[in-house]
Amino acid sequence: MEIWPVLRWIIAAASAAVGALLVLLVANIALTRVGRRLPPVQQGWLRLRRPLGALLLSVALRIAFAQTAQPGTFRDVGMHVLLIAVIVSAVWLVARLVLAWLMHTQRRLVARMRDDDRARRRVQTQMLLIRRVVNAVFVVIGGAMVLLTFPGVEQIGTTILASAGLLSVVLGIAAQSSLGNLFAGLQLAFTDAIRIGDIVEVDDTWATVEDITLSYVVVSIWTEQHKVLPSTYFTTTPFINWSRTGESVIGLIYFTLDWRVDMAGFRAEFERLVDASGLWDGRSRAVRVTDSTGDRLTVRAQVSTANTDDDWFLRCDVREGLATWLREHNPEALPLQRVTLTEPVEPPITAPGLLHSARSDSEVPEGPAGGDH
C-alpha cells in the first residue's frame, strides 16, 4: 500500500510530461509550416520553443504533483521546487520573447540601411547593448521573484530598505570601477563613439572593434590577437577612429632625403607605383616637400585607399618601391653626413740667433757683490 502513492505520482508525472511534449510537438508542426511563408515566425519560434517547453513541463508536473502527492514535508518541498521552476521558465520565456522582438527590429532596421554602412553598424552596436541590458534586467527580476517565494524574505527586504543609505554608499565605493565601466559601455553604445567593426588605433596599434559589452571592449589586432580594454578607456583616453565617417583613409609616407634628390623622377616613380598597385581609390595622391632642416629634406607622399587594409599594403609597397628606386637611380639623394675639415694653425717661427741670444741673456747669473775667491 505504501508503494502505490509513489507509483501513482510517477504515472501522473509521466502523463504530464507526455502531454506537455505533445502540445509542444503540435505547436512546432504548425509554426514550422507558417514559418516557411513567414521567416520571422520561424526564427522567433526557434528561440521560444525551449523556454516554452520548460514552462509547459514545469506547470504540468506541478499540477500532477499537487493532485497525487500526499500532504506533508515532501509535498511542500516538491511544490516549492516546481513553483521555482515555473517562475524561472516563465521569466526565460518572456525574456526570449523580448529578445526575439529586438532581433526582428534590428534586422528590419539594418535592411533599411543597406547602403549606409555607418548607420548599420551603429544600429547593430546599440541593439547589442540593449539586448545585454534586457538580459541583465530579466536575471534580476527572476532572482527577485524566486527569493520572494521563501518565507521571511519580506522582512529581510524591509531591513535592507531601512539601511539603504549606508548600503548604497558602501556599494558605490566598492563597485566604483565596475559601475564606471557599466555607464561607459552605455555611453559608447548611444553616443556613437565606436561601433562594432570600426578601425581604431589604441596604444599605437591598429585594431578592429570586435565586441562591446557593458564593462569592456574587445578589439582584434592584425596579429590575430585580441585585446580586452575596459569601457572607461574609450571615454577617458584619446584614441583614433579611422572609420568614424567611412572606411576610406589617406595614408602618409615620410622620407628624409638629401638636397640633391631628383624630385621630378621621385614623383614620377611614386605615381607609377600607385597606378600599378591596384589599391588606390583614385581620390588623392601627392608628393610634397614638407620641411627643410640643415642638410635634409622631409618629403611626404600621401595616397588614398578604400579601407585601412588597402592603405597598409599600399604604403608598404610604395615605401619599398621608392627605396629601391632611390638606391638604383638616385643614390646621391640618400642622406649623407657632411663634415668640413680645416687646416691646423702652426705656431710662429722665431729666428734661431735671437732665440739663442735671449736664452744667453736670461741664463747668465749675476756675479757676487765682492770678495776674492
mmCIF file of C-alpha atoms in Angstrom:
data_model
loop_
_atom_site.group_PDB
_atom_site.id
_atom_site.type_symbol
_atom_site.label_atom_id
_atom_site.label_comp_id
_atom_site.label_asym_id
_atom_site.label_seq_id
_atom_site.Cartn_x
_atom_site.Cartn_y
_atom_site.Cartn_z
ATOM 1 C CA MET A 1 0.000 0.000 0.000
ATOM 2 C CA GLU A 2 2.957 2.349 0.588
ATOM 3 C CA ILE A 3 4.274 1.806 -2.960
ATOM 4 C CA TRP A 4 1.037 2.841 -4.650
ATOM 5 C CA PRO A 5 1.224 6.618 -3.827
ATOM 6 C CA VAL A 6 4.752 6.794 -5.233
ATOM 7 C CA LEU A 7 3.764 4.788 -8.309
ATOM 8 C CA ARG A 8 0.674 6.953 -8.788
ATOM 9 C CA TRP A 9 2.843 10.078 -8.649
ATOM 10 C CA ILE A 10 5.294 8.611 -11.180
ATOM 11 C CA ILE A 11 2.440 7.768 -13.554
ATOM 12 C CA ALA A 12 0.964 11.244 -13.185
ATOM 13 C CA ALA A 13 4.350 12.892 -13.770
ATOM 14 C CA ALA A 14 4.969 10.776 -16.863
ATOM 15 C CA SER A 15 1.491 11.575 -18.185
ATOM 16 C CA ALA A 16 2.063 15.289 -17.569
ATOM 17 C CA ALA A 17 5.418 15.177 -19.370
ATOM 18 C CA VAL A 18 3.933 13.336 -22.340
ATOM 19 C CA GLY A 19 1.045 15.805 -22.509
ATOM 20 C CA ALA A 20 3.412 18.778 -22.457
ATOM 21 C CA LEU A 21 5.567 17.223 -25.166
ATOM 22 C CA LEU A 22 2.501 16.539 -27.352
ATOM 23 C CA VAL A 23 1.382 20.164 -27.048
ATOM 24 C CA LEU A 24 4.901 21.325 -27.905
ATOM 25 C CA LEU A 25 5.056 18.948 -30.883
ATOM 26 C CA VAL A 26 1.751 20.188 -32.294
ATOM 27 C CA ALA A 27 2.863 23.815 -31.891
ATOM 28 C CA ASN A 28 6.162 23.007 -33.553
ATOM 29 C CA ILE A 29 4.496 21.442 -36.593
ATOM 30 C CA ALA A 30 2.010 24.302 -37.004
ATOM 31 C CA LEU A 31 4.531 27.120 -36.549
ATOM 32 C CA THR A 32 7.104 25.432 -38.788
ATOM 33 C CA ARG A 33 4.587 25.374 -41.640
ATOM 34 C CA VAL A 34 3.717 29.008 -41.046
ATOM 35 C CA GLY A 35 7.411 29.856 -40.818
ATOM 36 C CA ARG A 36 8.024 28.590 -44.332
ATOM 37 C CA ARG A 37 5.986 31.519 -45.607
ATOM 38 C CA LEU A 38 6.994 33.957 -42.853
ATOM 39 C CA PRO A 39 10.687 33.606 -41.949
ATOM 40 C CA PRO A 40 10.402 35.913 -38.871
ATOM 41 C CA VAL A 41 7.885 33.485 -37.344
ATOM 42 C CA GLN A 42 10.262 30.593 -37.906
ATOM 43 C CA GLN A 43 13.180 32.476 -36.361
ATOM 44 C CA GLY A 44 11.089 33.522 -33.368
ATOM 45 C CA TRP A 45 9.805 30.003 -32.808
ATOM 46 C CA LEU A 46 13.339 28.599 -32.790
ATOM 47 C CA ARG A 47 14.137 30.971 -29.930
ATOM 48 C CA LEU A 48 10.932 30.346 -27.955
ATOM 49 C CA ARG A 49 10.394 26.595 -28.167
ATOM 50 C CA ARG A 50 12.873 25.630 -25.431
ATOM 51 C CA PRO A 51 11.597 28.033 -22.731
ATOM 52 C CA LEU A 52 8.010 27.263 -23.777
ATOM 53 C CA GLY A 53 8.672 23.538 -23.420
ATOM 54 C CA ALA A 54 10.263 24.114 -20.000
ATOM 55 C CA LEU A 55 7.241 26.183 -18.869
ATOM 56 C CA LEU A 56 4.691 23.607 -20.081
ATOM 57 C CA LEU A 57 6.589 20.771 -18.442
ATOM 58 C CA SER A 58 7.016 22.541 -15.103
ATOM 59 C CA VAL A 59 3.334 23.584 -14.997
ATOM 60 C CA ALA A 60 2.160 20.067 -15.882
ATOM 61 C CA LEU A 61 4.423 18.484 -13.271
ATOM 62 C CA ARG A 62 3.255 20.890 -10.571
ATOM 63 C CA ILE A 63 -0.394 20.138 -11.339
ATOM 64 C CA ALA A 64 0.280 16.413 -11.281
ATOM 65 C CA PHE A 65 2.283 16.668 -8.065
ATOM 66 C CA ALA A 66 -0.430 18.692 -6.360
ATOM 67 C CA GLN A 67 -3.058 16.074 -7.280
ATOM 68 C CA THR A 68 -1.111 12.959 -6.334
ATOM 69 C CA ALA A 69 1.415 13.757 -3.589
ATOM 70 C CA GLN A 70 0.452 13.087 0.000
ATOM 71 C CA PRO A 71 0.269 16.095 2.351
ATOM 72 C CA GLY A 72 3.469 16.553 4.306
ATOM 73 C CA THR A 73 7.001 17.904 4.117
ATOM 74 C CA PHE A 74 7.803 16.082 0.877
ATOM 75 C CA ARG A 75 4.771 17.613 -0.849
ATOM 76 C CA ASP A 76 5.577 21.102 0.414
ATOM 77 C CA VAL A 77 9.209 20.918 -0.765
ATOM 78 C CA GLY A 78 8.201 19.483 -4.129
ATOM 79 C CA MET A 79 5.565 22.167 -4.704
ATOM 80 C CA HIS A 80 8.059 24.871 -3.796
ATOM 81 C CA VAL A 81 10.732 23.490 -6.172
ATOM 82 C CA LEU A 82 8.225 23.221 -9.022
ATOM 83 C CA LEU A 83 6.988 26.753 -8.303
ATOM 84 C CA ILE A 84 10.549 27.998 -8.695
ATOM 85 C CA ALA A 85 10.808 26.047 -11.965
ATOM 86 C CA VAL A 86 7.595 27.683 -13.215
ATOM 87 C CA ILE A 87 8.879 31.155 -12.326
ATOM 88 C CA VAL A 88 12.287 30.607 -13.934
ATOM 89 C CA SER A 89 10.849 29.141 -17.139
ATOM 90 C CA ALA A 90 8.231 31.923 -17.371
ATOM 91 C CA VAL A 91 10.864 34.646 -16.978
ATOM 92 C CA TRP A 92 13.041 32.806 -19.504
ATOM 93 C CA LEU A 93 10.140 32.690 -21.985
ATOM 94 C CA VAL A 94 9.306 36.388 -21.591
ATOM 95 C CA ALA A 95 12.987 37.347 -21.927
ATOM 96 C CA ARG A 96 13.347 35.274 -25.092
ATOM 97 C CA LEU A 97 10.167 36.849 -26.460
ATOM 98 C CA VAL A 98 11.500 40.366 -25.872
ATOM 99 C CA LEU A 99 14.911 39.454 -27.319
ATOM 100 C CA ALA A 100 13.284 37.900 -30.382
ATOM 101 C CA TRP A 101 11.344 41.114 -30.965
ATOM 102 C CA LEU A 102 14.562 43.129 -30.590
ATOM 103 C CA MET A 103 16.347 40.884 -33.107
ATOM 104 C CA HIS A 104 13.467 41.287 -35.554
ATOM 105 C CA THR A 105 13.588 45.058 -35.097
ATOM 106 C CA GLN A 106 17.341 45.066 -35.676
ATOM 107 C CA ARG A 107 17.055 43.055 -38.906
ATOM 108 C CA ARG A 108 14.331 45.370 -40.171
ATOM 109 C CA LEU A 109 16.373 48.493 -39.417
ATOM 110 C CA VAL A 110 19.542 47.032 -40.930
ATOM 111 C CA ALA A 111 17.628 46.095 -44.084
ATOM 112 C CA ARG A 112 16.507 49.709 -44.460
ATOM 113 C CA MET A 113 20.106 50.932 -44.075
ATOM 114 C CA ARG A 114 21.651 48.538 -46.566
ATOM 115 C CA ASP A 115 23.501 51.337 -48.367
ATOM 116 C CA ASP A 116 24.579 53.175 -45.203
ATOM 117 C CA ASP A 117 27.314 51.131 -43.580
ATOM 118 C CA ARG A 118 27.899 53.650 -40.805
ATOM 119 C CA ALA A 119 24.257 53.696 -39.698
ATOM 120 C CA ARG A 120 24.007 49.925 -39.982
ATOM 121 C CA ARG A 121 26.972 49.344 -37.671
ATOM 122 C CA ARG A 122 25.625 51.943 -35.233
ATOM 123 C CA VAL A 123 22.287 50.122 -35.016
ATOM 124 C CA GLN A 124 23.995 46.763 -34.539
ATOM 125 C CA THR A 125 26.114 48.141 -31.702
ATOM 126 C CA GLN A 126 23.206 49.804 -29.916
ATOM 127 C CA MET A 127 20.912 46.789 -30.239
ATOM 128 C CA LEU A 128 23.662 44.507 -28.923
ATOM 129 C CA LEU A 129 23.980 46.626 -25.766
ATOM 130 C CA ILE A 130 20.181 46.824 -25.383
ATOM 131 C CA ARG A 131 19.898 43.026 -25.553
ATOM 132 C CA ARG A 132 22.537 42.637 -22.868
ATOM 133 C CA VAL A 133 20.817 45.148 -20.629
ATOM 134 C CA VAL A 134 17.498 43.312 -21.128
ATOM 135 C CA ASN A 135 19.187 40.025 -20.213
ATOM 136 C CA ALA A 136 20.604 41.533 -17.033
ATOM 137 C CA VAL A 137 17.227 43.045 -16.074
ATOM 138 C CA PHE A 138 15.382 39.746 -16.516
ATOM 139 C CA VAL A 139 18.011 37.892 -14.488
ATOM 140 C CA VAL A 140 17.500 40.353 -11.638
ATOM 141 C CA ILE A 141 13.707 40.101 -11.925
ATOM 142 C CA GLY A 142 13.808 36.305 -11.969
ATOM 143 C CA GLY A 143 16.129 36.165 -8.976
ATOM 144 C CA ALA A 144 13.928 38.564 -7.030
ATOM 145 C CA MET A 145 10.758 36.572 -7.814
ATOM 146 C CA VAL A 146 12.428 33.331 -6.713
ATOM 147 C CA LEU A 147 13.567 34.913 -3.453
ATOM 148 C CA LEU A 148 10.042 36.143 -2.760
ATOM 149 C CA THR A 149 8.813 32.546 -2.669
ATOM 150 C CA PHE A 150 10.774 31.917 0.535
ATOM 151 C CA PRO A 151 9.122 32.887 3.843
ATOM 152 C CA GLY A 152 10.715 35.766 5.677
ATOM 153 C CA VAL A 153 12.153 37.483 2.604
ATOM 154 C CA GLU A 154 9.752 40.394 3.087
ATOM 155 C CA GLN A 155 11.256 41.130 6.486
ATOM 156 C CA ILE A 156 14.751 40.922 5.030
ATOM 157 C CA GLY A 157 13.764 43.328 2.293
ATOM 158 C CA THR A 158 12.354 45.766 4.842
ATOM 159 C CA THR A 159 15.608 45.665 6.796
ATOM 160 C CA ILE A 160 17.644 46.264 3.665
ATOM 161 C CA LEU A 161 15.471 49.208 2.630
ATOM 162 C CA ALA A 162 15.833 50.710 6.098
ATOM 163 C CA SER A 163 19.608 50.741 5.723
ATOM 164 C CA ALA A 164 19.612 51.618 2.020
ATOM 165 C CA GLY A 165 21.526 54.859 2.554
ATOM 166 C CA LEU A 166 24.525 53.193 4.189
ATOM 167 C CA LEU A 167 24.356 50.247 1.803
ATOM 168 C CA SER A 168 24.370 52.490 -1.275
ATOM 169 C CA VAL A 169 27.452 54.331 -0.023
ATOM 170 C CA VAL A 170 29.312 51.084 0.670
ATOM 171 C CA LEU A 171 28.344 49.558 -2.675
ATOM 172 C CA GLY A 172 29.207 52.762 -4.509
ATOM 173 C CA ILE A 173 32.715 52.788 -3.052
ATOM 174 C CA ALA A 174 33.271 49.054 -3.550
ATOM 175 C CA ALA A 175 31.932 48.933 -7.106
ATOM 176 C CA GLN A 176 33.120 52.313 -8.329
ATOM 177 C CA SER A 177 35.223 50.835 -11.148
ATOM 178 C CA SER A 178 32.536 48.356 -12.222
ATOM 179 C CA LEU A 179 29.802 50.982 -12.251
ATOM 180 C CA GLY A 180 32.081 53.331 -14.169
ATOM 181 C CA ASN A 181 32.611 50.668 -16.848
ATOM 182 C CA LEU A 182 28.870 49.962 -16.930
ATOM 183 C CA PHE A 183 27.932 53.580 -17.622
ATOM 184 C CA ALA A 184 30.876 53.939 -20.002
ATOM 185 C CA GLY A 185 29.602 50.954 -22.008
ATOM 186 C CA LEU A 186 26.162 52.523 -22.299
ATOM 187 C CA GLN A 187 27.738 55.838 -23.258
ATOM 188 C CA LEU A 188 29.789 54.202 -26.020
ATOM 189 C CA ALA A 189 26.723 52.476 -27.419
ATOM 190 C CA PHE A 190 24.464 55.518 -27.588
ATOM 191 C CA THR A 191 26.954 58.298 -28.356
ATOM 192 C CA ASP A 192 28.253 56.519 -31.467
ATOM 193 C CA ALA A 193 31.895 56.942 -30.409
ATOM 194 C CA ILE A 194 32.791 53.435 -31.564
ATOM 195 C CA ARG A 195 30.821 50.705 -33.273
ATOM 196 C CA ILE A 196 31.369 47.039 -33.937
ATOM 197 C CA GLY A 197 33.638 46.783 -36.975
ATOM 198 C CA ASP A 198 35.277 50.204 -36.527
ATOM 199 C CA ILE A 199 39.018 50.522 -37.124
ATOM 200 C CA VAL A 200 40.620 52.201 -34.123
ATOM 201 C CA GLU A 201 44.160 52.999 -33.060
ATOM 202 C CA VAL A 202 44.805 52.182 -29.398
ATOM 203 C CA ASP A 203 48.223 52.095 -27.743
ATOM 204 C CA ASP A 204 49.782 52.947 -31.138
ATOM 205 C CA THR A 205 48.269 49.763 -32.615
ATOM 206 C CA TRP A 206 45.599 49.425 -35.284
ATOM 207 C CA ALA A 207 42.732 47.173 -34.260
ATOM 208 C CA THR A 208 39.151 46.295 -35.196
ATOM 209 C CA VAL A 209 36.354 46.625 -32.644
ATOM 210 C CA GLU A 210 35.060 43.087 -32.287
ATOM 211 C CA ASP A 211 32.696 43.243 -29.317
ATOM 212 C CA ILE A 212 31.258 45.884 -26.973
ATOM 213 C CA THR A 213 29.866 44.781 -23.616
ATOM 214 C CA LEU A 214 28.586 46.661 -20.593
ATOM 215 C CA SER A 215 32.018 46.544 -18.956
ATOM 216 C CA TYR A 216 34.719 46.030 -21.602
ATOM 217 C CA VAL A 217 35.517 46.304 -25.299
ATOM 218 C CA VAL A 218 37.292 43.580 -27.286
ATOM 219 C CA VAL A 219 39.484 44.688 -30.201
ATOM 220 C CA SER A 220 41.138 42.368 -32.703
ATOM 221 C CA ILE A 221 44.727 43.169 -33.693
ATOM 222 C CA TRP A 222 46.134 42.321 -37.122
ATOM 223 C CA THR A 223 48.374 39.693 -35.473
ATOM 224 C CA GLU A 224 45.148 37.751 -34.705
ATOM 225 C CA GLN A 225 45.437 38.642 -31.033
ATOM 226 C CA HIS A 226 42.566 40.073 -29.034
ATOM 227 C CA LYS A 227 42.982 42.948 -26.612
ATOM 228 C CA VAL A 228 40.370 43.438 -23.888
ATOM 229 C CA LEU A 229 40.059 47.046 -22.738
ATOM 230 C CA PRO A 230 37.763 48.455 -20.048
ATOM 231 C CA SER A 231 34.954 50.591 -21.396
ATOM 232 C CA THR A 232 36.301 53.588 -19.492
ATOM 233 C CA TYR A 233 39.415 53.511 -21.700
ATOM 234 C CA PHE A 234 37.395 54.853 -24.633
ATOM 235 C CA THR A 235 35.759 57.572 -22.532
ATOM 236 C CA THR A 236 38.884 58.831 -20.753
ATOM 237 C CA THR A 237 41.763 58.192 -23.189
ATOM 238 C CA PRO A 238 42.092 59.865 -26.612
ATOM 239 C CA PHE A 239 42.062 57.348 -29.476
ATOM 240 C CA ILE A 240 41.807 57.457 -33.260
ATOM 241 C CA ASN A 241 38.755 56.042 -35.029
ATOM 242 C CA TRP A 242 39.777 55.570 -38.658
ATOM 243 C CA SER A 243 36.307 54.539 -39.815
ATOM 244 C CA ARG A 244 34.262 57.112 -37.888
ATOM 245 C CA THR A 245 32.724 58.624 -41.032
ATOM 246 C CA GLY A 246 33.614 55.915 -43.539
ATOM 247 C CA GLU A 247 36.089 53.207 -44.457
ATOM 248 C CA SER A 248 38.251 55.308 -46.805
ATOM 249 C CA VAL A 249 41.504 56.739 -45.421
ATOM 250 C CA ILE A 250 44.543 58.733 -46.587
ATOM 251 C CA GLY A 251 47.903 57.181 -45.798
ATOM 252 C CA LEU A 252 51.139 59.152 -45.320
ATOM 253 C CA ILE A 253 54.711 58.027 -46.041
ATOM 254 C CA TYR A 254 57.680 60.147 -44.949
ATOM 255 C CA PHE A 255 61.207 60.177 -46.413
ATOM 256 C CA THR A 256 64.280 62.031 -45.138
ATOM 257 C CA LEU A 257 66.456 62.769 -48.202
ATOM 258 C CA ASP A 258 69.454 64.777 -49.304
ATOM 259 C CA TRP A 259 69.050 68.109 -51.110
ATOM 260 C CA ARG A 260 70.285 66.501 -54.328
ATOM 261 C CA VAL A 261 67.150 64.359 -54.695
ATOM 262 C CA ASP A 262 65.557 64.304 -58.154
ATOM 263 C CA MET A 263 62.052 65.364 -57.160
ATOM 264 C CA ALA A 264 60.628 65.027 -60.692
ATOM 265 C CA GLY A 265 61.884 61.453 -61.001
ATOM 266 C CA PHE A 266 60.828 60.657 -57.441
ATOM 267 C CA ARG A 267 57.299 61.920 -58.093
ATOM 268 C CA ALA A 268 57.027 60.029 -61.384
ATOM 269 C CA GLU A 269 58.118 56.770 -59.760
ATOM 270 C CA PHE A 270 55.622 57.316 -56.936
ATOM 271 C CA GLU A 271 52.748 57.731 -59.393
ATOM 272 C CA ARG A 272 53.856 54.659 -61.333
ATOM 273 C CA LEU A 273 53.912 52.530 -58.185
ATOM 274 C CA VAL A 274 50.483 53.775 -57.104
ATOM 275 C CA ASP A 275 48.931 53.076 -60.515
ATOM 276 C CA ALA A 276 50.468 49.603 -60.679
ATOM 277 C CA SER A 277 49.303 48.579 -57.207
ATOM 278 C CA GLY A 278 45.578 48.444 -57.968
ATOM 279 C CA LEU A 279 44.815 49.571 -54.391
ATOM 280 C CA TRP A 280 44.466 53.311 -54.995
ATOM 281 C CA ASP A 281 40.855 54.516 -54.953
ATOM 282 C CA GLY A 282 41.554 57.486 -57.248
ATOM 283 C CA ARG A 283 40.705 60.232 -54.754
ATOM 284 C CA SER A 284 44.048 61.702 -53.696
ATOM 285 C CA ARG A 285 47.777 61.254 -54.220
ATOM 286 C CA ALA A 286 50.635 63.725 -53.962
ATOM 287 C CA VAL A 287 54.313 64.192 -53.126
ATOM 288 C CA ARG A 288 55.258 67.296 -51.140
ATOM 289 C CA VAL A 289 58.450 68.611 -49.543
ATOM 290 C CA THR A 290 57.129 69.420 -46.090
ATOM 291 C CA ASP A 291 60.319 70.547 -44.327
ATOM 292 C CA SER A 292 63.956 71.520 -44.948
ATOM 293 C CA THR A 293 66.262 71.435 -41.955
ATOM 294 C CA GLY A 294 70.042 71.625 -42.143
ATOM 295 C CA ASP A 295 71.202 69.275 -44.872
ATOM 296 C CA ARG A 296 67.940 67.265 -45.058
ATOM 297 C CA LEU A 297 64.628 67.477 -46.887
ATOM 298 C CA THR A 298 61.479 65.906 -45.473
ATOM 299 C CA VAL A 299 59.373 64.512 -48.317
ATOM 300 C CA ARG A 300 55.802 63.373 -47.664
ATOM 301 C CA ALA A 301 53.921 61.040 -50.014
ATOM 302 C CA GLN A 302 50.171 60.744 -49.479
ATOM 303 C CA VAL A 303 47.760 58.345 -51.125
ATOM 304 C CA SER A 304 44.107 57.455 -50.520
ATOM 305 C CA THR A 305 42.557 53.987 -50.346
ATOM 306 C CA ALA A 306 39.113 52.497 -49.856
ATOM 307 C CA ASN A 307 39.865 50.964 -46.447
ATOM 308 C CA THR A 308 42.585 50.575 -43.847
ATOM 309 C CA ASP A 309 43.750 47.178 -45.096
ATOM 310 C CA ASP A 310 44.428 48.557 -48.586
ATOM 311 C CA ASP A 311 46.089 51.585 -47.009
ATOM 312 C CA TRP A 312 48.546 49.438 -45.049
ATOM 313 C CA PHE A 313 49.558 47.290 -48.020
ATOM 314 C CA LEU A 314 49.790 50.227 -50.425
ATOM 315 C CA ARG A 315 52.005 52.251 -48.094
ATOM 316 C CA CYS A 316 54.306 49.264 -47.603
ATOM 317 C CA ASP A 317 54.577 48.671 -51.371
ATOM 318 C CA VAL A 318 55.186 52.348 -52.155
ATOM 319 C CA ARG A 319 57.795 52.685 -49.405
ATOM 320 C CA GLU A 320 59.683 49.625 -50.652
ATOM 321 C CA GLY A 321 59.451 50.653 -54.314
ATOM 322 C CA LEU A 322 60.679 54.208 -53.718
ATOM 323 C CA ALA A 323 63.549 52.971 -51.526
ATOM 324 C CA THR A 324 64.643 50.660 -54.352
ATOM 325 C CA TRP A 325 64.358 53.458 -56.930
ATOM 326 C CA LEU A 326 66.447 55.834 -54.803
ATOM 327 C CA ARG A 327 69.179 53.280 -54.342
ATOM 328 C CA GLU A 328 69.350 52.337 -58.027
ATOM 329 C CA HIS A 329 68.544 55.596 -59.869
ATOM 330 C CA ASN A 330 69.212 58.459 -57.484
ATOM 331 C CA PRO A 331 71.779 57.291 -54.889
ATOM 332 C CA GLU A 332 73.032 60.845 -54.307
ATOM 333 C CA ALA A 333 69.620 61.562 -52.723
ATOM 334 C CA LEU A 334 70.344 59.191 -49.866
ATOM 335 C CA PRO A 335 71.160 61.035 -46.634
ATOM 336 C CA LEU A 336 74.854 61.840 -46.112
ATOM 337 C CA GLN A 337 76.747 63.101 -43.104
ATOM 338 C CA ARG A 338 78.813 66.120 -44.196
ATOM 339 C CA VAL A 339 81.966 67.014 -42.264
ATOM 340 C CA THR A 340 84.197 70.080 -43.004
ATOM 341 C CA LEU A 341 87.936 69.703 -42.268
ATOM 342 C CA THR A 342 90.120 72.805 -41.700
ATOM 343 C CA GLU A 343 93.992 73.191 -41.796
ATOM 344 C CA PRO A 344 95.675 73.254 -38.331
ATOM 345 C CA VAL A 345 97.194 76.600 -37.253
ATOM 346 C CA GLU A 346 101.085 76.426 -36.903
ATOM 347 C CA PRO A 347 102.882 78.362 -34.105
ATOM 348 C CA PRO A 348 105.011 81.468 -35.151
ATOM 349 C CA ILE A 349 108.676 80.767 -36.147
ATOM 350 C CA THR A 350 111.383 82.613 -34.181
ATOM 351 C CA ALA A 351 114.947 83.237 -35.627
ATOM 352 C CA PRO A 352 117.492 80.831 -34.152
ATOM 353 C CA GLY A 353 120.043 83.632 -33.338
ATOM 354 C CA LEU A 354 117.546 85.724 -31.468
ATOM 355 C CA LEU A 355 116.327 82.701 -29.582
ATOM 356 C CA HIS A 356 119.964 81.831 -28.572
ATOM 357 C CA SER A 357 120.739 85.436 -27.545
ATOM 358 C CA ALA A 358 117.644 85.666 -25.449
ATOM 359 C CA ARG A 359 118.491 82.441 -23.731
ATOM 360 C CA SER A 360 122.084 83.612 -23.052
ATOM 361 C CA ASP A 361 120.938 86.885 -21.500
ATOM 362 C CA SER A 362 118.450 85.221 -19.272
ATOM 363 C CA GLU A 363 120.692 82.388 -18.225
ATOM 364 C CA VAL A 364 123.864 84.493 -17.222
ATOM 365 C CA PRO A 365 123.906 84.567 -13.399
ATOM 366 C CA GLU A 366 124.602 87.738 -11.548
ATOM 367 C CA GLY A 367 128.185 87.835 -10.047
ATOM 368 C CA PRO A 368 128.979 88.157 -6.329
ATOM 369 C CA ALA A 369 128.933 91.600 -4.788
ATOM 370 C CA GLY A 370 132.615 91.487 -3.836
ATOM 371 C CA GLY A 371 135.394 89.471 -2.251
ATOM 372 C CA ASP A 372 138.159 87.284 -3.652
ATOM 373 C CA HIS A 373 137.720 83.579 -4.266
#
